[in-house]
Short mmCIF file of C-alpha atoms and ligand atoms in Angstrom, two decimals:
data_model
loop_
_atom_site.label_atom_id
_atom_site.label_comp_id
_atom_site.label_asym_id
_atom_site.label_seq_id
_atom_site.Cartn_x
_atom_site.Cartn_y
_atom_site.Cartn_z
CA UNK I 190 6.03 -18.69 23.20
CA UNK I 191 5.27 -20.96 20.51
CA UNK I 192 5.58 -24.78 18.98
CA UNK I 193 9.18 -25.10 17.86
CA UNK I 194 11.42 -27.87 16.20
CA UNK I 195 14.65 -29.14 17.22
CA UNK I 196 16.25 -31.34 14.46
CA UNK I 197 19.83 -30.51 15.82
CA UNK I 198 20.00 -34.68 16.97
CA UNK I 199 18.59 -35.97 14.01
CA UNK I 200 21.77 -36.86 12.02
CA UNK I 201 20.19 -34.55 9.11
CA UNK I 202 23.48 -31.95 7.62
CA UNK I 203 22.22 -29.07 6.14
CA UNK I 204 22.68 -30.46 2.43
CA UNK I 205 19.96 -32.75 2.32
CA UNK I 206 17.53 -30.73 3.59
CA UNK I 207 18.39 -28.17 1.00
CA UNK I 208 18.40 -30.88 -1.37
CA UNK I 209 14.47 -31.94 -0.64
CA UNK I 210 13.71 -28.12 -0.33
CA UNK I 211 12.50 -28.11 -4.13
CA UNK I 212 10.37 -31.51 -3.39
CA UNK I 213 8.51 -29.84 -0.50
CA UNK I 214 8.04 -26.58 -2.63
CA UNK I 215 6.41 -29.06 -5.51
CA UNK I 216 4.34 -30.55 -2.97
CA UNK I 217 3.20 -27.45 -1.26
CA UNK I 218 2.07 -26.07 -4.83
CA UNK I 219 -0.13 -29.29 -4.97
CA UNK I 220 -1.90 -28.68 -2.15
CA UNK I 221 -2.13 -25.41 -2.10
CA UNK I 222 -3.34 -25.30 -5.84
CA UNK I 223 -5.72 -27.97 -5.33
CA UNK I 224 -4.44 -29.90 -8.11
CA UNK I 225 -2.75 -32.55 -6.34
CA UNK I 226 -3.97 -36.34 -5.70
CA UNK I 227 -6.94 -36.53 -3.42
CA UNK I 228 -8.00 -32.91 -4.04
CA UNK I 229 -11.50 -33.06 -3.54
CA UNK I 230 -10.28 -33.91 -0.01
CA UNK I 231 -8.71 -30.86 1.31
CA UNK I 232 -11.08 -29.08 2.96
CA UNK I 233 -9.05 -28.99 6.43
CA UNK I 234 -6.63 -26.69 4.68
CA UNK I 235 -8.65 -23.77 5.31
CA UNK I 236 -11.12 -24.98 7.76
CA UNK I 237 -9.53 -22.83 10.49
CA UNK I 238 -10.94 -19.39 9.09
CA UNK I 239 -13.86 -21.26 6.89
CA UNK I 240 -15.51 -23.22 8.99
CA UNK I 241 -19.34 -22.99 9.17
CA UNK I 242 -20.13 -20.56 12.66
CA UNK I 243 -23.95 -21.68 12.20
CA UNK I 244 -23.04 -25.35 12.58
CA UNK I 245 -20.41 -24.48 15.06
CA UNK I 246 -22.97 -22.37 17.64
CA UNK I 247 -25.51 -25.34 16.81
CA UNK I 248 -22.67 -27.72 18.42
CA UNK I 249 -22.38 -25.26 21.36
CA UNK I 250 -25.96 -25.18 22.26
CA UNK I 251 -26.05 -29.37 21.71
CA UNK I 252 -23.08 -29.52 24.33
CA UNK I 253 -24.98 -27.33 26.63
CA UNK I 254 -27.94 -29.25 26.92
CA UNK I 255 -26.08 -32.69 26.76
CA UNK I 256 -24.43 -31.28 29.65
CA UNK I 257 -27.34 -29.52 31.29
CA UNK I 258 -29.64 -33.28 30.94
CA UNK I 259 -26.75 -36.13 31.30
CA UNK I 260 -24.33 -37.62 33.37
CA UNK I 261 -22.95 -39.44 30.37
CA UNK I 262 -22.20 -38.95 26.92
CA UNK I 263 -21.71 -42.04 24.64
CA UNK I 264 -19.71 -41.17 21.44
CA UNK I 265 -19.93 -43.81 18.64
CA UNK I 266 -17.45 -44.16 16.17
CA UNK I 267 -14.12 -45.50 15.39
CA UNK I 268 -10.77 -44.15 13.18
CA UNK I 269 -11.57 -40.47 12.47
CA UNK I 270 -15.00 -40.49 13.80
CA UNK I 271 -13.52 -41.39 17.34
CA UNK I 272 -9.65 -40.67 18.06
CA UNK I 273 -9.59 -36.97 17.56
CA UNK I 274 -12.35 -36.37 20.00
CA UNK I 275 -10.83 -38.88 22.55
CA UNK I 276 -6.95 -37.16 21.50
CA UNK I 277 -8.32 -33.94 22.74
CA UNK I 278 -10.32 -34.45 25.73
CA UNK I 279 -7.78 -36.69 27.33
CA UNK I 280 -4.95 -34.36 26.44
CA UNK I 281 -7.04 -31.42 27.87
CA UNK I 282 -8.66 -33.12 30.94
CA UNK I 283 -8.38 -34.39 33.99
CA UNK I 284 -6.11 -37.54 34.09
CA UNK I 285 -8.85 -39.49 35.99
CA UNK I 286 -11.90 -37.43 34.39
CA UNK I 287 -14.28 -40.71 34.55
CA UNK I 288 -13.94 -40.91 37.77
CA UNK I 289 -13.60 -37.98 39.22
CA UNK I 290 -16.57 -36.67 41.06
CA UNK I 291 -19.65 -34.70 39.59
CA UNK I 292 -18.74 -31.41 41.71
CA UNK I 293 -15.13 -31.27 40.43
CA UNK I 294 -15.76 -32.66 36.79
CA UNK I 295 -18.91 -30.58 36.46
CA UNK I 296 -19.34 -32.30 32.55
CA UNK I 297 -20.72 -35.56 32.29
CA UNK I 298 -18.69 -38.88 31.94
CA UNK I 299 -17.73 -39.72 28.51
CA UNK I 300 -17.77 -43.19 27.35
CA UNK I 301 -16.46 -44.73 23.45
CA UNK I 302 -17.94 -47.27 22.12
CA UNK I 303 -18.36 -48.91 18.55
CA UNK I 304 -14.44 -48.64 18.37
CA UNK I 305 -13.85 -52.30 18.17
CA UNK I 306 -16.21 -55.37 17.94
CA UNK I 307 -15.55 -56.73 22.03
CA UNK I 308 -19.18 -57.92 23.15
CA UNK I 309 -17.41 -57.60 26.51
CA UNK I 310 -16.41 -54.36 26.13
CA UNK I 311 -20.35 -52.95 25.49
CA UNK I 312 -21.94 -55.10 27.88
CA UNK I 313 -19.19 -54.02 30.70
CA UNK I 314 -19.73 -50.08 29.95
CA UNK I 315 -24.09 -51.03 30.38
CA UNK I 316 -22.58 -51.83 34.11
CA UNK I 317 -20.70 -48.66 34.30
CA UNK I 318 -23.83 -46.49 32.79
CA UNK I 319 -26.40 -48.49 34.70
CA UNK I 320 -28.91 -45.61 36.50
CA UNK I 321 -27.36 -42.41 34.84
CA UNK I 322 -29.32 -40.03 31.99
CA UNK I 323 -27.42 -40.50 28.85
CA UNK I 324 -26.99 -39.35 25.58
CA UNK I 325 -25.52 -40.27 22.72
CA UNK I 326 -23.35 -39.21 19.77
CA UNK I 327 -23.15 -41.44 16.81
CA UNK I 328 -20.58 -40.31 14.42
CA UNK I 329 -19.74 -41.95 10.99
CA UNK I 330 -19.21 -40.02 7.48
CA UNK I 331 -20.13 -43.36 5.53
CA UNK I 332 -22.52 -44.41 7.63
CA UNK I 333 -22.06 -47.12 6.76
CA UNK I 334 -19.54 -48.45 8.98
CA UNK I 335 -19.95 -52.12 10.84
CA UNK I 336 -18.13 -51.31 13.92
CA UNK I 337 -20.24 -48.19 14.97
CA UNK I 338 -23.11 -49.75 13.17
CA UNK I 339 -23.51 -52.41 15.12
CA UNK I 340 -22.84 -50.53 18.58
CA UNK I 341 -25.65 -48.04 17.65
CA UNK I 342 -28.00 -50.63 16.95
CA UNK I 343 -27.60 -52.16 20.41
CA UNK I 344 -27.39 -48.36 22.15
CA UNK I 345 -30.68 -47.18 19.96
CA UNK I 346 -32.55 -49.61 21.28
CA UNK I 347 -30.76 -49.32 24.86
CA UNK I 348 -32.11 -45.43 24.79
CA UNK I 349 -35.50 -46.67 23.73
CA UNK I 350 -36.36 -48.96 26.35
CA UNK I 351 -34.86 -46.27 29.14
CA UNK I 352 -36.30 -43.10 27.82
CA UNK I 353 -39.14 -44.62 25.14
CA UNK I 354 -39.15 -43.31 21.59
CA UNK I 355 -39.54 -39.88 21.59
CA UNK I 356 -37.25 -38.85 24.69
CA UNK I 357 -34.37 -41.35 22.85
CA UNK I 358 -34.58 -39.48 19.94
CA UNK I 359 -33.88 -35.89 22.13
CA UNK I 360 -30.66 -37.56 23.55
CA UNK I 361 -29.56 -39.23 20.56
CA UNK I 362 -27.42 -36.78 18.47
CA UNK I 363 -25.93 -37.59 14.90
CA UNK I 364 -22.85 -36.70 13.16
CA UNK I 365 -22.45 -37.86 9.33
CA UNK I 366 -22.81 -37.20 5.58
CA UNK I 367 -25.48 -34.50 4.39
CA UNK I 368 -27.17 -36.55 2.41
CA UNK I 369 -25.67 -39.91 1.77
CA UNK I 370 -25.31 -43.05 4.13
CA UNK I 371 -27.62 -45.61 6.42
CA UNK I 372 -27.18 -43.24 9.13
CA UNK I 373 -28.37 -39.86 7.40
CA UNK I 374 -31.39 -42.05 6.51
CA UNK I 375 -32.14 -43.47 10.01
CA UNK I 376 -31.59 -39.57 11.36
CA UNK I 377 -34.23 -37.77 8.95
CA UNK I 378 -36.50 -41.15 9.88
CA UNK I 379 -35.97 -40.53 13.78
CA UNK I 380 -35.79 -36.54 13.71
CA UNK I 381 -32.56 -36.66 15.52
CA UNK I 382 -30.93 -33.48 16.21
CA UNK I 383 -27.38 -33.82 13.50
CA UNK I 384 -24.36 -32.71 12.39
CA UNK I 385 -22.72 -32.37 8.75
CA UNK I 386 -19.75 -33.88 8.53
CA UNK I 387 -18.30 -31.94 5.18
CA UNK I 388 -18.25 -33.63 1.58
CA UNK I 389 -14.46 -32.56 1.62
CA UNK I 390 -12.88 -33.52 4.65
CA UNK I 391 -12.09 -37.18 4.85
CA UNK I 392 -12.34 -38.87 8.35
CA UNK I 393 -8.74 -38.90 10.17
CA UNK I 394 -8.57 -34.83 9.19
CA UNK I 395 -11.74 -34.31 10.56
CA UNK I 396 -11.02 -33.60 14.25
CA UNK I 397 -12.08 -30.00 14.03
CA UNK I 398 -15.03 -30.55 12.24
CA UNK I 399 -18.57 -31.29 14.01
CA UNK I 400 -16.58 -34.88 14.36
CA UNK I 401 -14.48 -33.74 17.24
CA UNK I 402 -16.20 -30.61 18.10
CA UNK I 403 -19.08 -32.01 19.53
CA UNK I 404 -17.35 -34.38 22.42
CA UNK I 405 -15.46 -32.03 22.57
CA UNK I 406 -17.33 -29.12 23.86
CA UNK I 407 -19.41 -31.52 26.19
CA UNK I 408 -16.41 -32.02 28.10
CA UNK I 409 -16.37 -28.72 28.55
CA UNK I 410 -12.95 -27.51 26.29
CA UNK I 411 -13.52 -24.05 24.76
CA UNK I 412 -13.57 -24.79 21.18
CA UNK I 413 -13.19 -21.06 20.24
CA UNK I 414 -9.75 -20.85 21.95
CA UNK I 415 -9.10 -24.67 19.80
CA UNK I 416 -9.78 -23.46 16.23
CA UNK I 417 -7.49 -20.26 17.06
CA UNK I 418 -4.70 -22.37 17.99
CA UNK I 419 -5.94 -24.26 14.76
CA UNK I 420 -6.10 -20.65 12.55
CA UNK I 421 -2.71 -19.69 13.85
CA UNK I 422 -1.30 -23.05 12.87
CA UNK I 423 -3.06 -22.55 9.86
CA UNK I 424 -1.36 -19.10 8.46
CA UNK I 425 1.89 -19.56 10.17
CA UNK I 426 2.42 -22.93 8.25
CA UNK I 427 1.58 -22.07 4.85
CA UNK I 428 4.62 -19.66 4.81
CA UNK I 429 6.21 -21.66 1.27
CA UNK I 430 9.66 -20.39 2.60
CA UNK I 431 10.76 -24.34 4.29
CA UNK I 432 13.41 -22.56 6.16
CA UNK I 433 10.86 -20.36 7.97
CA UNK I 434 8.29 -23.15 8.22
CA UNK I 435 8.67 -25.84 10.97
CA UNK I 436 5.56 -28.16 9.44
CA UNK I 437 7.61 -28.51 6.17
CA UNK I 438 10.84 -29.04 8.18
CA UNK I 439 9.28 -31.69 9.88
CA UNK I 440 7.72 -33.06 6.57
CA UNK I 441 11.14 -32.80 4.59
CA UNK I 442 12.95 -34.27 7.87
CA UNK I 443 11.09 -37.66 7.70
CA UNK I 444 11.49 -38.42 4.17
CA UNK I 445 14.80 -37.75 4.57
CA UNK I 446 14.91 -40.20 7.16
CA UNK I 447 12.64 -42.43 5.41
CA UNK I 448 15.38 -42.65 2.38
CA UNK I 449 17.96 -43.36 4.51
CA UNK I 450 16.09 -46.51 5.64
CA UNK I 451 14.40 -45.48 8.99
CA UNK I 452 11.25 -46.66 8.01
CA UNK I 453 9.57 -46.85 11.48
CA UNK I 454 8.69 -43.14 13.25
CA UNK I 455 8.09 -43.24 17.04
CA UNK I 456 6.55 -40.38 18.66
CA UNK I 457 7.48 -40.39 21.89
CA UNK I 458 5.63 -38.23 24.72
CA UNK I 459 6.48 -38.03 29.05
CA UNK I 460 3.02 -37.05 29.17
CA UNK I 461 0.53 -40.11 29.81
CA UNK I 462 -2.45 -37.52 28.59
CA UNK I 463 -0.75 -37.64 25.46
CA UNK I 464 -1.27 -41.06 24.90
CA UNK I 465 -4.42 -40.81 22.41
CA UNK I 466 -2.93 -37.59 20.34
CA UNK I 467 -0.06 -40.74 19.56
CA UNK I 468 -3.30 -42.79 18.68
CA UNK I 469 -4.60 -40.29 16.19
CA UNK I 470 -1.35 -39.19 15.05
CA UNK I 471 -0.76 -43.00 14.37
CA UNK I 472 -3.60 -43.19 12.13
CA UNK I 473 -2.78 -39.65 10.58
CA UNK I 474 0.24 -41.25 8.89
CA UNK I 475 -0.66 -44.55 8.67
CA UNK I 476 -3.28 -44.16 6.48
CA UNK I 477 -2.00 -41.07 4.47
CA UNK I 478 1.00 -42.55 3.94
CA UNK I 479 1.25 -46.91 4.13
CA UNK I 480 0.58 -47.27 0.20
CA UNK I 481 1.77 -48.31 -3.09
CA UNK I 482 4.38 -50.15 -1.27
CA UNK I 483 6.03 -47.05 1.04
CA UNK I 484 5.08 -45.42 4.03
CA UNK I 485 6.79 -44.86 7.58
CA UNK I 486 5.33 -47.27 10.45
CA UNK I 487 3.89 -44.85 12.64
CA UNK I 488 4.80 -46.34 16.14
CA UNK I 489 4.02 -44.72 19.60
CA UNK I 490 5.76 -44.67 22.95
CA UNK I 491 5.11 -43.20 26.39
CA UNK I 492 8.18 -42.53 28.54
CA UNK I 493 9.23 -43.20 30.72
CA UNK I 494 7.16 -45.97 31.23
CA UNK I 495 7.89 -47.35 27.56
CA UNK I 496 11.84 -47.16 28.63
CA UNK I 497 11.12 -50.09 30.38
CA UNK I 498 9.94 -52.35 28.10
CA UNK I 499 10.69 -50.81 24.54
CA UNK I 500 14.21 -48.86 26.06
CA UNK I 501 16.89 -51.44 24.90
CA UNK I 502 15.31 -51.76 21.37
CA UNK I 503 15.14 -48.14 20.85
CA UNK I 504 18.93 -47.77 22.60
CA UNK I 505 20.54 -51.43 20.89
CA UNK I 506 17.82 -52.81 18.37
CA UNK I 507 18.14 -52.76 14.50
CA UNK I 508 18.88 -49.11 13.28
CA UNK I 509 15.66 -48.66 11.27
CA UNK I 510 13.95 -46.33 13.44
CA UNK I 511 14.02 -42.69 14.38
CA UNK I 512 12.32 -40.68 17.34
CA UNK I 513 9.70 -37.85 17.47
CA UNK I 514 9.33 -36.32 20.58
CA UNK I 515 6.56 -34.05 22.25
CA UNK I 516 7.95 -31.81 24.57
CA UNK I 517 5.81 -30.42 26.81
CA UNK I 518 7.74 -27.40 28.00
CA UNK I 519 5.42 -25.98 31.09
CA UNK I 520 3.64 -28.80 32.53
CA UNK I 521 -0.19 -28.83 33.23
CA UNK I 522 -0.23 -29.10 37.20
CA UNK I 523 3.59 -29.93 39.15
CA UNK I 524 4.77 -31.07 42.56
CA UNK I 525 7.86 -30.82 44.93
CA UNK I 526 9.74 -33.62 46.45
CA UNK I 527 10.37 -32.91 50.08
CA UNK I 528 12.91 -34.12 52.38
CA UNK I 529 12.99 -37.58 54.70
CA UNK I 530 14.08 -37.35 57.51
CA UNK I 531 14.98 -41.37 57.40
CA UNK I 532 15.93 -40.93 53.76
CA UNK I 533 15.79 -44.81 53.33
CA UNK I 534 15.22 -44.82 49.24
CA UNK I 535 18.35 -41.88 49.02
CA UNK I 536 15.96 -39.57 47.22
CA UNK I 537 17.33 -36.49 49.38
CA UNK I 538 19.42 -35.12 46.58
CA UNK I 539 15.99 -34.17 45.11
CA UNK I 540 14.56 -32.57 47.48
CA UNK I 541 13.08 -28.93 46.55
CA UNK I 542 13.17 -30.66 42.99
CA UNK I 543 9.81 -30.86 41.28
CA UNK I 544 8.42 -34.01 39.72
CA UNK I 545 8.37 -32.60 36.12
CA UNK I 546 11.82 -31.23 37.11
CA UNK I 547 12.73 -34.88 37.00
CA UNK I 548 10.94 -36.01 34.19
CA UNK I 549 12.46 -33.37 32.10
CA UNK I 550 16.24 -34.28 33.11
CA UNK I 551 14.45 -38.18 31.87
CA UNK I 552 14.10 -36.38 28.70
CA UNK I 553 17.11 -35.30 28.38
CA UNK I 554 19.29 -37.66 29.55
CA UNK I 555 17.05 -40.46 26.99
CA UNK I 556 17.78 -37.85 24.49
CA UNK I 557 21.55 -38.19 24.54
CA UNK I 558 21.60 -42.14 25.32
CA UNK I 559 19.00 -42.59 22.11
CA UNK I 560 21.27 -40.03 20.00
CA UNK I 561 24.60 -42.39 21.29
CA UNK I 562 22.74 -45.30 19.76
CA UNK I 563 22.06 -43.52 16.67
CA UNK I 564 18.62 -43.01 16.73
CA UNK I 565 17.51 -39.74 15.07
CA UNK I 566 16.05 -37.30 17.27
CA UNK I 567 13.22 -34.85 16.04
CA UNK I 568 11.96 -32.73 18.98
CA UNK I 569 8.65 -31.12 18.99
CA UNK I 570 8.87 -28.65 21.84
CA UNK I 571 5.08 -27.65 23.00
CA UNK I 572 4.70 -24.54 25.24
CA UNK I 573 1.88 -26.12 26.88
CA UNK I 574 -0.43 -28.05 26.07
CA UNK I 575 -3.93 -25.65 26.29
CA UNK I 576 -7.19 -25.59 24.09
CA UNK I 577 -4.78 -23.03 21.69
CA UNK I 578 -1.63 -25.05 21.78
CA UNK I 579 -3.07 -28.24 21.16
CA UNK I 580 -5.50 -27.05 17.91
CA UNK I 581 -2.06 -25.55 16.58
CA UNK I 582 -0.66 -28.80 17.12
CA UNK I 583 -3.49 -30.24 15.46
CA UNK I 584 -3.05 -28.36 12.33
CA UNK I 585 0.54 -28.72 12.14
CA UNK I 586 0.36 -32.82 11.79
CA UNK I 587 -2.61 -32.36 9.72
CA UNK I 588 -0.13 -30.06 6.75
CA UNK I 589 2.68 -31.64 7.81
CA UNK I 590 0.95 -35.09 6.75
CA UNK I 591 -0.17 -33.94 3.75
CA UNK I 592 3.31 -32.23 3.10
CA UNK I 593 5.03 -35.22 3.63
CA UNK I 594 2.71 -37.70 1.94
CA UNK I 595 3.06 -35.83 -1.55
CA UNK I 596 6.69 -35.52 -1.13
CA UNK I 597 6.26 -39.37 -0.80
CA UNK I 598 4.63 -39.86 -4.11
CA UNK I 599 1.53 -40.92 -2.42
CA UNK I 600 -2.08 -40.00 -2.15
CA UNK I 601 -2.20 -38.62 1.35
CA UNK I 602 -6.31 -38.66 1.27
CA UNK I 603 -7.57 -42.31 0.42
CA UNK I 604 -7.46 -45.28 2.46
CA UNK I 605 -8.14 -48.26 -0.24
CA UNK I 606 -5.83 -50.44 1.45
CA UNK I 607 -8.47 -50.76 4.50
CA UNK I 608 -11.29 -52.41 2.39
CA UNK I 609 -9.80 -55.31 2.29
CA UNK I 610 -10.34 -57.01 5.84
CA UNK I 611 -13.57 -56.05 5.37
CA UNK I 612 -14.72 -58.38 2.14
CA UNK I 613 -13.37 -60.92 4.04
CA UNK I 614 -15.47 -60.59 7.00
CA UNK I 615 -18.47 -59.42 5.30
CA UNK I 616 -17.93 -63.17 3.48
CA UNK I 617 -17.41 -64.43 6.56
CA UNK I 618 -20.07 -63.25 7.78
CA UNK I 619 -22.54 -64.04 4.83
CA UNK I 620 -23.40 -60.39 3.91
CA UNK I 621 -25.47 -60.77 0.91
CA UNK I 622 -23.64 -59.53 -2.20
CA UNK I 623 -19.77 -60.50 -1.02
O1 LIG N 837 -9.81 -42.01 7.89
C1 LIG N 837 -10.77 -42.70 7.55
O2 LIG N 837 -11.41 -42.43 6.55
C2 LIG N 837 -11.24 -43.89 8.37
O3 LIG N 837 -10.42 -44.19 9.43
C3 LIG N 837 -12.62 -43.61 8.90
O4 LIG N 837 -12.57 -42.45 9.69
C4 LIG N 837 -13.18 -44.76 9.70
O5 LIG N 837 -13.15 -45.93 8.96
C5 LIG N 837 -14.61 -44.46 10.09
O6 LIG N 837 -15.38 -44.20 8.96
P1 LIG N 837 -16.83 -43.61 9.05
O7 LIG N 837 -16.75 -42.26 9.66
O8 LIG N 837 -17.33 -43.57 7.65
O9 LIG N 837 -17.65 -44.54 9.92
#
C-alpha cells in the first residue's frame, strides 16, 4: 500500500514528459544543493528526520495539559499559521468534531480565529465559548501580522478578565519567531509558555513545524505516526530518477499542462474532510507559484456536491483547466444500503451496495465524462487517509511545489505579491508611516 499517481487520462504522451525530464533534474539539483532561489527557505526539505525532538516532546506535554485543563482551544493565525493545522485535524477527525459530545470527542473543541477581519465572526464564537476553560494558541512567524494581531488583542484581554493575569498567561501559548516580531516581545513580557517557529521554514511549509504540531496534538492526532508518513515521503521522493518518483511526475505533469494553456488546476476530492487540505494546498501553489506574471490558479472542488454547481463548466466550459484528484482508496468509516420493501425512490438495485461503493463508481464515471470533455485527469490515489498517509501526503505537495515552482522559473519561497493590499489598508487605515 502506498500513495500512487495515475496520469494515464491526462492527455500527457510519453515524449513530453521525457522532454521536461532534464528541467525537473535542473530543478531538483537546486533544491537539493541549496543553491536555488529562496534557499535560505528550505528547511522543510529535511525536517522529517531533523526536526528538533526537544521542541517536539515540549509540544506533547503543552497538548496534554491543554487537554487535561480546557474544553476549548483557540488557535490564532491565518495562511500558514492556520490552514495546515485546520487541513489536518479536519481530515483526521470526526466530521462533526465541534459538536460532538465530550465523552466521544474526549479533546477539547477547537475554534480559529484571527483568519479574517469579520467582527461578527469573533463576537459569534464569544457565544459559542461562553462558560468553558479555554486556552489559546497564537501563531504568527512575523508577528507582526494584522489579522491575528488584532484577534489576539481582543482574546488577551478576553483570557484576562476570565482567568486574571497570571492564570491567562498559563493558558495562553505562543508560536512565532525566536527572536524577532511584536509577538516574541509580548511573550518574553507575559512569560507565556512558546514555540519556535524556525528561521528557515517560511509559513505555508510550515505545517509540521510547532505551527501545525501543536493543534494538532490537542486534538488528539499522534504526531509521531504524522512525521513518519512525513519521513517516508521525505526519502522516497528525493529518488532524482523522475520515472521512479511520483512527486516529480506530478511536478513535470503540471507544467506540462501549464504550457499547453491549462492554466487553472482543480483538485478535486469525494471526501468533504478533505475540504481544508484543498485550502492549504490552494495556498501551497498559489503563493509559490502566482509570480512574475505565471503561475497555475489553484482552484478546489468537492464532489460530488461541486458536480452540481461547477459540473457543466468542468464537463462544457472553456478548455483551460485540468483536474487533480484525491482518491481515497479505503474509506474512513462505510455503510450498506438495505432493501425497501416499498422501493418508492427505485434504489433497490443498490441494495447490499455500500455508500462509498457508490461514491467511488461517482468517481469513476466523472472520470470518464471529464476525460470526454477533454479535461486532463491527474489522479492521486491515497490508501487511506491516517496520521501516516496524510504527513506523506503532506510532504509530497510540499517537494512537489517546490519541484514544480523552479521548473517554472519562479521563486517558490517568497510571497512579495501579498504586501500590496496591505499598504493600502494600512493607508486606509492611517497607520503612521504608510
Ligand atoms: O506563507 C506565508 O508566508 C503567509 O501566508 C503567512 O503564513 C501568513 O501571512 C501569516 O504570516 P505570519 O505567520 O507571519 O502571521
Amino acid at each position: 500500500m502506498n500513495i500512487s499517481l495515475d496520469y494515464t487520462n491526462s492527455f500527457i504522451e510519453k515524449h513530453e514528459l521525457d522532454h521536461i525530464k532534464s528541467f525537473i533534474c535542473d530543478s531538483q539539483e537546486l533544491l537539493h544543493s541549496g543553491r536555488g532561489p529562496g534557499k535560505d527557505f528550505i528547511g522543510w526539505v529535511d525536517l522529517p528526520k531533523d526536526y528538533d525532538k526537544e521542541e517536539f516532546n515540549k509540544i506533547k506535554e503543552a497538548a496534554n495539559k491543554i487537554k487535561d485543563d480546557s474544553d476549548v482551544l483557540i488557535v490564532i493565525g491565518i495562511g500558514g499559521s492556520y490552514l495546515g493545522a485546520r487541513a489536518c485535524i479536519e481530515a483526521l477527525s470526526h466530521s462533526f468534531y465541534n459538536i460532538l459530545s465530550k465523552e466521544k470527542r474526549k479533546t477539547p473543541e477547537i475554534y480559529y480565529v484571527g483568519n479574517n477581519i469579520s467582527s461578527s465572526y469573533i463576537l459569534d464564537l464569544f457565544d459559542v465559548i461562553e462558560g468553558k476553560n479555554i486556552s489559546l494558541n497564537v501563531i504568527s512567524k512575523s508577528g507582526t501580522t494584522t489579522e491575528p494581531a488584532i484577534a489576539f488583542r481582543i482574546f488577551k484581554e478576553y483570557m484576562e478578565n476570565k482567568y486574571g493575569r497570571e492564570e491567562a498567561k498559563n493558558r495562553i501559548y505562543a508560536t512565532t519567531d525566536k527572536s524577532k516580531g511584536a509577538l516574541r516581545e509580548l511573550t518574553e513580557k507575559e512569560g507565556y509558555t512558546s514555540f519556535v517557529i524556525p528561521d528557515n521554514i517560511g509559513g505555508r511549509y510550515s505545517i509540521l513545524t510547532s505551527v501545525g504540531l501543536l493543534p494538532i496534538a490537542v486534538a488528539g492526532i499522534d504526531i509521531d505516526n504524522l512525521m513518519e508518513g512525513a519521513y517516508s515521503g521525505m526519502k522516497e521522493y528525493s529518488n532524482p530518477d523522475m520515472e521512479d518518483n511520483i512527486c516529480y511526475q506530478y511536478a513535470a505533469l503540471r507544467n506540462i499542462l501549464y504550457n499547453k494553456g491549462k492554466d487553472i488546476e482543480i483538485l478535486v476530492s469525494y471526501e468533504p474532510y478533505l475540504y481544508y487540505l484543498s485550502e492549504w494546498w490552494k495556498q501551497l501553489y498559489g503563493e509559490s507559484e502566482g509570480k512574475d506574471g505565471k503561475g497555475i490558479y489553484p482552484a478546489a472542488a468537492n464532489f460530488t456536491t461541486d458536480l452540481h454547481s461547477l459540473g457543466q463548466l468542468i464537463q462544457d466550459g472553456k478548455r483551460n483547466l485540468f483536474e487533480t484528484t484525491i482518491n481515497v482508496e479505503k474509506p474512513k468509516k462505510d455503510l450498506e444500503i438495505k432493501e425497501d420493501k416499498l422501493n418508492l425512490d427505485g434504489l433497490n438495485f443498490l441494495k447490499g451496495k455500500t455508500i462509498d461503493f457508490v461514491n467511488k463508481r461517482a468517481f469513476e464515471g466523472t472520470l470518464m465524462a471529464h476525460t470526454k470533455g477533454n479535461v486532463p485527469n491527474i489522479i492521486i490515489n491515497v490508501p487511506e487517509v491516517n496520521e501516516y498517509y496524510f504527513g506523506k501526503l503532506v510532504y509530497f505537495f510540499e517537494k512537489a511545489c517546490a519541484i514544480s515552482g523552479y521548473t517554472l522559473g519562479v521563486n517558490p519561497f517568497d510571497q512579495p505579491g501579498v504586501e500590496e493590499y496591505k499598504k493600502n489598508m494600512f493607508r486606509l487605515l492611517g497607520k503612521p508611516g504608510y
